[in-house]
CSV table of C-alpha atoms (C1' of nucleotides) in Angstrom, one decimal:
chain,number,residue,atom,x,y,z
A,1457,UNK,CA,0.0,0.0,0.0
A,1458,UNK,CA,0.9,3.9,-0.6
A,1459,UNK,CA,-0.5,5.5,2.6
A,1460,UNK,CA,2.0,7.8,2.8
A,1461,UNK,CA,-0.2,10.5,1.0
A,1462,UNK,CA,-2.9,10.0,3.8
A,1463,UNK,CA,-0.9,10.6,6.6
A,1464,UNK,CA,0.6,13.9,4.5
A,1465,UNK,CA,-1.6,17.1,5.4
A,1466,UNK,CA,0.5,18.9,2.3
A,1467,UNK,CA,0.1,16.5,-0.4
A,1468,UNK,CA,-3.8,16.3,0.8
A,1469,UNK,CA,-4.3,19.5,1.4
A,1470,UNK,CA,-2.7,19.9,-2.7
A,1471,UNK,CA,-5.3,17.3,-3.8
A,1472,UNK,CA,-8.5,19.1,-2.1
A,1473,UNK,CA,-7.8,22.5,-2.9
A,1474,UNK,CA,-7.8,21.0,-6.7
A,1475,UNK,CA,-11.3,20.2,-5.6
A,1476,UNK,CA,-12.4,23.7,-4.1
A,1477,UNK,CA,-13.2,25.4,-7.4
A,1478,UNK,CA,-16.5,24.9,-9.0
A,1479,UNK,CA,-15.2,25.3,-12.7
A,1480,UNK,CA,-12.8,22.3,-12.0
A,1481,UNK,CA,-15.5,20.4,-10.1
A,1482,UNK,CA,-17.3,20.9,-14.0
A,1483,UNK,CA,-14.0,20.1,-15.8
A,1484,UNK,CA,-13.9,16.8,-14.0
A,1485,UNK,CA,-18.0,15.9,-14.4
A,1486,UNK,CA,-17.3,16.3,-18.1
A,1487,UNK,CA,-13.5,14.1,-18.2
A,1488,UNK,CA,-15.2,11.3,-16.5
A,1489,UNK,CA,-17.2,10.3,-19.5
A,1490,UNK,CA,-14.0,9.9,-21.5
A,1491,UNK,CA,-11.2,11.6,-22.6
A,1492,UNK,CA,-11.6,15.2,-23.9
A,1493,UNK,CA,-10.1,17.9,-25.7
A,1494,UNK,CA,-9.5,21.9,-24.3
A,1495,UNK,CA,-11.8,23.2,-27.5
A,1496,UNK,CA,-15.2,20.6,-26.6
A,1497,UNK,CA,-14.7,21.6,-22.7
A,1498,UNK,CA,-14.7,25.4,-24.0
A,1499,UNK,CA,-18.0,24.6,-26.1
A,1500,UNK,CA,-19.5,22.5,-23.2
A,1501,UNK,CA,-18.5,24.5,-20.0
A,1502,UNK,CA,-18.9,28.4,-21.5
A,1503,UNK,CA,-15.6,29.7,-20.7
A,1504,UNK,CA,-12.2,31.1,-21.9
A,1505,UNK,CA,-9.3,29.4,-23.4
A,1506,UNK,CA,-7.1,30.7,-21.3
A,1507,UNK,CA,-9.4,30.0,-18.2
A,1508,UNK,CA,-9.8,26.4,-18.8
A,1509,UNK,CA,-6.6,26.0,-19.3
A,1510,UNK,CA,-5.4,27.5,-15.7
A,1511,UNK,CA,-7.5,25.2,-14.0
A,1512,UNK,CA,-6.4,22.1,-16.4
A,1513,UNK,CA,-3.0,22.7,-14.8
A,1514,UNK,CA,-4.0,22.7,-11.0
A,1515,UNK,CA,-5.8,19.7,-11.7
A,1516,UNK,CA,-2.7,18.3,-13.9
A,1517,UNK,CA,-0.1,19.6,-11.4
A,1518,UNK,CA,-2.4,17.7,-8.3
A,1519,UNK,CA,-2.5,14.4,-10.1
A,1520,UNK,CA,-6.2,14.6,-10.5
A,1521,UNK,CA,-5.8,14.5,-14.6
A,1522,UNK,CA,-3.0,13.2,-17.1
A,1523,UNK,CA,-2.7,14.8,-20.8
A,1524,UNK,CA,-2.0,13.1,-24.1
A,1525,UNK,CA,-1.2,15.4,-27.1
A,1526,UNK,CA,-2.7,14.1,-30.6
A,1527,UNK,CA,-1.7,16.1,-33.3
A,1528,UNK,CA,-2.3,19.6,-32.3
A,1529,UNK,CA,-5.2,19.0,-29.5
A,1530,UNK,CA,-4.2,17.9,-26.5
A,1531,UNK,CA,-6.7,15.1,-25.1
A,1532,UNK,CA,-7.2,15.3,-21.0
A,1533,UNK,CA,-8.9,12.5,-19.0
A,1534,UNK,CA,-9.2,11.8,-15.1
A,1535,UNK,CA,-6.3,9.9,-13.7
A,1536,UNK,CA,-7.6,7.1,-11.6
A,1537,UNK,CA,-5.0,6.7,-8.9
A,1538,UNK,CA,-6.2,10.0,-8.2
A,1539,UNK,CA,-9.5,9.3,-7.4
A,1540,UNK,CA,-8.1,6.3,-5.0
A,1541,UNK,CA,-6.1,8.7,-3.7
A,1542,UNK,CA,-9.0,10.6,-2.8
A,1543,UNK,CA,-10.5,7.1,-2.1
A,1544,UNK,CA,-8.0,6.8,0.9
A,1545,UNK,CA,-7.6,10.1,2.0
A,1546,UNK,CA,-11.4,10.4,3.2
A,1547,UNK,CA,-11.7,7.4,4.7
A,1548,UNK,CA,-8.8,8.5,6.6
A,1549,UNK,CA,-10.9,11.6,7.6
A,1550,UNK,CA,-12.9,8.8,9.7
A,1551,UNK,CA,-11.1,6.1,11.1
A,1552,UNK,CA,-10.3,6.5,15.1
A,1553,UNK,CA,-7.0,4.6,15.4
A,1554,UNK,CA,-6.7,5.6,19.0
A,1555,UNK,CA,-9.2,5.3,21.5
A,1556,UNK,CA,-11.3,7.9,22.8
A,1557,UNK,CA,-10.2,10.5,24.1
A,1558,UNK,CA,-10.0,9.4,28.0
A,1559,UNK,CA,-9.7,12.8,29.9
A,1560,UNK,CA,-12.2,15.8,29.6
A,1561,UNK,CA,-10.6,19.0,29.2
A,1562,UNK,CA,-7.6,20.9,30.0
B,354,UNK,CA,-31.2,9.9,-0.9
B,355,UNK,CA,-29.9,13.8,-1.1
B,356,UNK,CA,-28.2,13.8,-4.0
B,357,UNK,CA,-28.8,17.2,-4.4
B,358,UNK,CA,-25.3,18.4,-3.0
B,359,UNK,CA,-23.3,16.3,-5.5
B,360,UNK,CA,-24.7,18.1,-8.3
B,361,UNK,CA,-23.6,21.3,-6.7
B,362,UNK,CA,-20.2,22.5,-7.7
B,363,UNK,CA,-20.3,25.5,-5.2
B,364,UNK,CA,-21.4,23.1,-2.2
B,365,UNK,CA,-18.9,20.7,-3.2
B,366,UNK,CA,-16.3,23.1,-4.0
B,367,UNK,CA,-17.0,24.6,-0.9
B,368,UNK,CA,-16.9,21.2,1.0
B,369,UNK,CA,-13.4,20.6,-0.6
B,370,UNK,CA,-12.4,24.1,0.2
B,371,UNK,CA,-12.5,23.3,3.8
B,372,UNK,CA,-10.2,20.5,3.4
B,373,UNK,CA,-7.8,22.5,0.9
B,374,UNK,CA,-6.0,23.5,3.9
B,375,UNK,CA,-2.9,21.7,6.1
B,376,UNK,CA,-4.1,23.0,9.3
B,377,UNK,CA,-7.6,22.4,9.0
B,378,UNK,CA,-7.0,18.6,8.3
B,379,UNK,CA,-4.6,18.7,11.5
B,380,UNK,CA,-7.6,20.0,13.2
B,381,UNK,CA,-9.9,17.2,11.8
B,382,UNK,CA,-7.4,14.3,12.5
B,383,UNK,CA,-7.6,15.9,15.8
B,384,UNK,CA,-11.3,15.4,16.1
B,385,UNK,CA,-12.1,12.6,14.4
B,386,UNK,CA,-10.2,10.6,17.6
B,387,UNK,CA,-13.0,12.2,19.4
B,388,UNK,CA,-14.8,16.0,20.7
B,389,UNK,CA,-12.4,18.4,21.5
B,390,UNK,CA,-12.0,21.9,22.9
B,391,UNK,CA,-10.2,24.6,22.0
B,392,UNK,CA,-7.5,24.8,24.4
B,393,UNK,CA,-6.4,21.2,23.6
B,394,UNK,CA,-6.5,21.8,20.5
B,395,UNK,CA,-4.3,24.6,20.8
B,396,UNK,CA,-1.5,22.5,22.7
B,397,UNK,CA,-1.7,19.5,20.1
B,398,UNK,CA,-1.5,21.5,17.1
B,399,UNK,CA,0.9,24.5,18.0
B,400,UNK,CA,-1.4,27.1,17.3
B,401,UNK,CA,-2.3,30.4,17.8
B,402,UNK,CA,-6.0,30.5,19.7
B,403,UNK,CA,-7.2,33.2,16.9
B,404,UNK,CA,-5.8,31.4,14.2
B,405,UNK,CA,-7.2,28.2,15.4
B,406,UNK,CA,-11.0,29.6,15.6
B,407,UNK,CA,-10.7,31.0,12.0
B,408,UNK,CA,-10.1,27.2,10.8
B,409,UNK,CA,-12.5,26.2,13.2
B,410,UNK,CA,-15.1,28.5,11.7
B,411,UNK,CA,-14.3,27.9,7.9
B,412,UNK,CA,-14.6,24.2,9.0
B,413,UNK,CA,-18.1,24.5,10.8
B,414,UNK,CA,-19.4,27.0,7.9
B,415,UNK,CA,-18.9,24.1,5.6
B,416,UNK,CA,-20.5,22.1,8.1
B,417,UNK,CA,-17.6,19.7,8.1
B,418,UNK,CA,-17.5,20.0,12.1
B,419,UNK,CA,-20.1,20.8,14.9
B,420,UNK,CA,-19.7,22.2,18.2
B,421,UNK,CA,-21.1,22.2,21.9
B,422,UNK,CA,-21.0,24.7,24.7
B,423,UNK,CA,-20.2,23.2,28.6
B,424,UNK,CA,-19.6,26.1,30.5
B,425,UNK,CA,-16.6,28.6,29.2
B,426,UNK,CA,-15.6,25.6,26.6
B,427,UNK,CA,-16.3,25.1,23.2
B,428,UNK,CA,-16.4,21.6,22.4
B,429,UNK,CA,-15.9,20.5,18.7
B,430,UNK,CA,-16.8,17.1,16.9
B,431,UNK,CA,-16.2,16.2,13.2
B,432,UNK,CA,-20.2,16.0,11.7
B,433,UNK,CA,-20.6,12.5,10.6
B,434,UNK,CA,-23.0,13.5,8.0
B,435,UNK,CA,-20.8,15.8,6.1
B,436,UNK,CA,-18.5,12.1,5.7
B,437,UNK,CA,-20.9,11.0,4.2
B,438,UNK,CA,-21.6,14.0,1.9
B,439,UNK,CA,-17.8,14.1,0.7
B,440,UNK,CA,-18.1,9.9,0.4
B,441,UNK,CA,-20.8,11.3,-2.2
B,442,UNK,CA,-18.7,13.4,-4.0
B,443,UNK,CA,-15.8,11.4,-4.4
B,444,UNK,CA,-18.4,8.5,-5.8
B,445,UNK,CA,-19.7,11.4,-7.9
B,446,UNK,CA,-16.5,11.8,-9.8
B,447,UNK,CA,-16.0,8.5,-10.7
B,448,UNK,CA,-19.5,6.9,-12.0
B,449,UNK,CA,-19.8,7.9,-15.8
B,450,UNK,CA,-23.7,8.3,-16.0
B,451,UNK,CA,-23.7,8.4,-19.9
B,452,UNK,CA,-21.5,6.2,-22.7
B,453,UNK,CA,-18.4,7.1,-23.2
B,454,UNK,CA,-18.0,9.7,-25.9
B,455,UNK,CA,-18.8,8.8,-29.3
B,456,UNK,CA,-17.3,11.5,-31.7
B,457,UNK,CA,-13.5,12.4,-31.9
B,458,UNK,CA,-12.8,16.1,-31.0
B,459,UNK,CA,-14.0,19.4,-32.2
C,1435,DC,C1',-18.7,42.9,42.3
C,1436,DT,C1',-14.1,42.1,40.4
C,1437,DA,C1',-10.8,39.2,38.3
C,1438,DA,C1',-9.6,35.5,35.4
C,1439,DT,C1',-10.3,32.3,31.6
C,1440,DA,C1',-12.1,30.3,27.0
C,1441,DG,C1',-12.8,31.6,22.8
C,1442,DA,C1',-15.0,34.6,19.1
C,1443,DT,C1',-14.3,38.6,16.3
C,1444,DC,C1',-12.0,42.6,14.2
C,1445,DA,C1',-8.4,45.2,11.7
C,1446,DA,C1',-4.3,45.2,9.1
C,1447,DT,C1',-1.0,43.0,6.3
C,1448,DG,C1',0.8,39.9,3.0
C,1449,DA,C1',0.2,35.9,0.1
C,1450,DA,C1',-2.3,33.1,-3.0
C,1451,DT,C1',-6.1,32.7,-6.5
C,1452,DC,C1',-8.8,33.7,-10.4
C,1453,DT,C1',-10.0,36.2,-14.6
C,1454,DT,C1',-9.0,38.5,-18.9
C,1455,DG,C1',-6.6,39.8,-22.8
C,1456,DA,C1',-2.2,39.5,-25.2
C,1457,DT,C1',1.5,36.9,-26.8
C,1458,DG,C1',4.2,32.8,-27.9
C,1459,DC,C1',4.9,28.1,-29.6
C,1460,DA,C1',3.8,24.0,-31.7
C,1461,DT,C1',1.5,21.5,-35.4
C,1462,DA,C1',-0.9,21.1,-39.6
C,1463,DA,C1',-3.0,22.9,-43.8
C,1464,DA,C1',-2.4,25.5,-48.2
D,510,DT,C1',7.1,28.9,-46.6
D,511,DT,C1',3.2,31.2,-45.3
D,512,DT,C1',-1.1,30.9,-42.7
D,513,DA,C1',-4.3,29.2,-39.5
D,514,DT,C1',-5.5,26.5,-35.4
D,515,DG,C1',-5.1,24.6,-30.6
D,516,DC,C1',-3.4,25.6,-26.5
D,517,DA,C1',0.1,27.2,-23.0
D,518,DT,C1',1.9,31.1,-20.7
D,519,DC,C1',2.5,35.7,-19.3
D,520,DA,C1',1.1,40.3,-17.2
D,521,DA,C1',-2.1,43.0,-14.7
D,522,DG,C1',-5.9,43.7,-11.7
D,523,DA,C1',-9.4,42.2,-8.6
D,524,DT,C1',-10.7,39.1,-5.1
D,525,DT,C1',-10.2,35.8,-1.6
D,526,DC,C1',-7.4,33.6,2.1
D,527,DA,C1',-4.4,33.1,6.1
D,528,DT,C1',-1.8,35.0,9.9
D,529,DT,C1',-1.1,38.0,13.9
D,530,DG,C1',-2.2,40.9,17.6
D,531,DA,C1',-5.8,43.4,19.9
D,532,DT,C1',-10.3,43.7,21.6
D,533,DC,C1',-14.8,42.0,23.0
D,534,DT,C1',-18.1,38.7,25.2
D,535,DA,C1',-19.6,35.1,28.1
D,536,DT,C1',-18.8,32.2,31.9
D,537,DT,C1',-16.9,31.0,36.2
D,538,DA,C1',-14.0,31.7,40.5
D,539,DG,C1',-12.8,34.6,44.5
DNA sequence: CTAATAGATCAATGAATCTTGATGCATAAA
DNA sequence: TTTATGCATCAAGATTCATTGATCTATTAG
């Protein structure tokens, strides 16, 4: 197993915050019907070249998405260790390893 | 079933926003080994009491955590149903609802 | 009542983000 | 080779965020 990402607030922190934008929450719903191309996500998702292609980088530079250039389009899709990533990371959010906490307060 | 908040990019974006953040998931790894107060808090995660209740409050604005007056303390607990909400999301991104595309690009 | 304590809130500063329009760089068509 | 297309990148401005120290409020102890 990896688990070295869980138990790293950074590298979490890096793939939430790739998360915290609505516009990449949209880039994502449409990649995870296949692979797709900057120009269809500009038709589909109503904005700016050089707006989608800001937030295609913080996804890319998370991990969340990988790239494949074809010709002169360059083809983005969700890159599933990511979401098992993600995956692990919440259910870290859950688990208590420790007992309760014994003592009250202070 | 909700359902509703996974369709949400600004919910979920604001879900993931709370978690985009290396003290704020310091704070949660904190709570999820049970409730907590302030002052503890402050001790286990080396941090300033002001600073501390800004996280806190982005945290409970998201509705991530929940908290619980006893006398002069604030007690803090992680909200079990806003795991369940981000166990949601994360299922949101990976289930591809329609066929995969059909036609090449542009 | 007065003093002390837990914690929220405010104000100010600096850092990080996001958006837009312009420019640059490949690749492919003519 | 010239021209057009797809996309990355840069620069500038606006907005949001995080940190710190100070102040304010509520509660409890003396």
């Amino acid at each position: 197993m990896k688990g070295s990402t869980v138990r790293n607030p950074s590298r979490a922190a890096e793939l939430f915050h790739a998360l915290a934008d609505p516009t990449r929450l949209e880039i994502l719903d449409e990649l995870k019907e296949g692979e797709c191309c900057v120009c269809e996500l500009t038709d589909r998702l109503q904005a700016g070249q050089s707006r989608l292609s800001f937030h295609l980088k913080v996804l890319k530079d998370a991990g969340m998405i990988v790239d494949r250039r074809e010709g002169r389009w360059m083809y983005y899709s969700v890159n599933a260790d990511a979401l098992a990533e993600l995956d692990d990371l919440v259910d870290s959010l859950k688990q208590a390893k420790r007992a309760r906490r014994a003592t009250g307060c202070c």
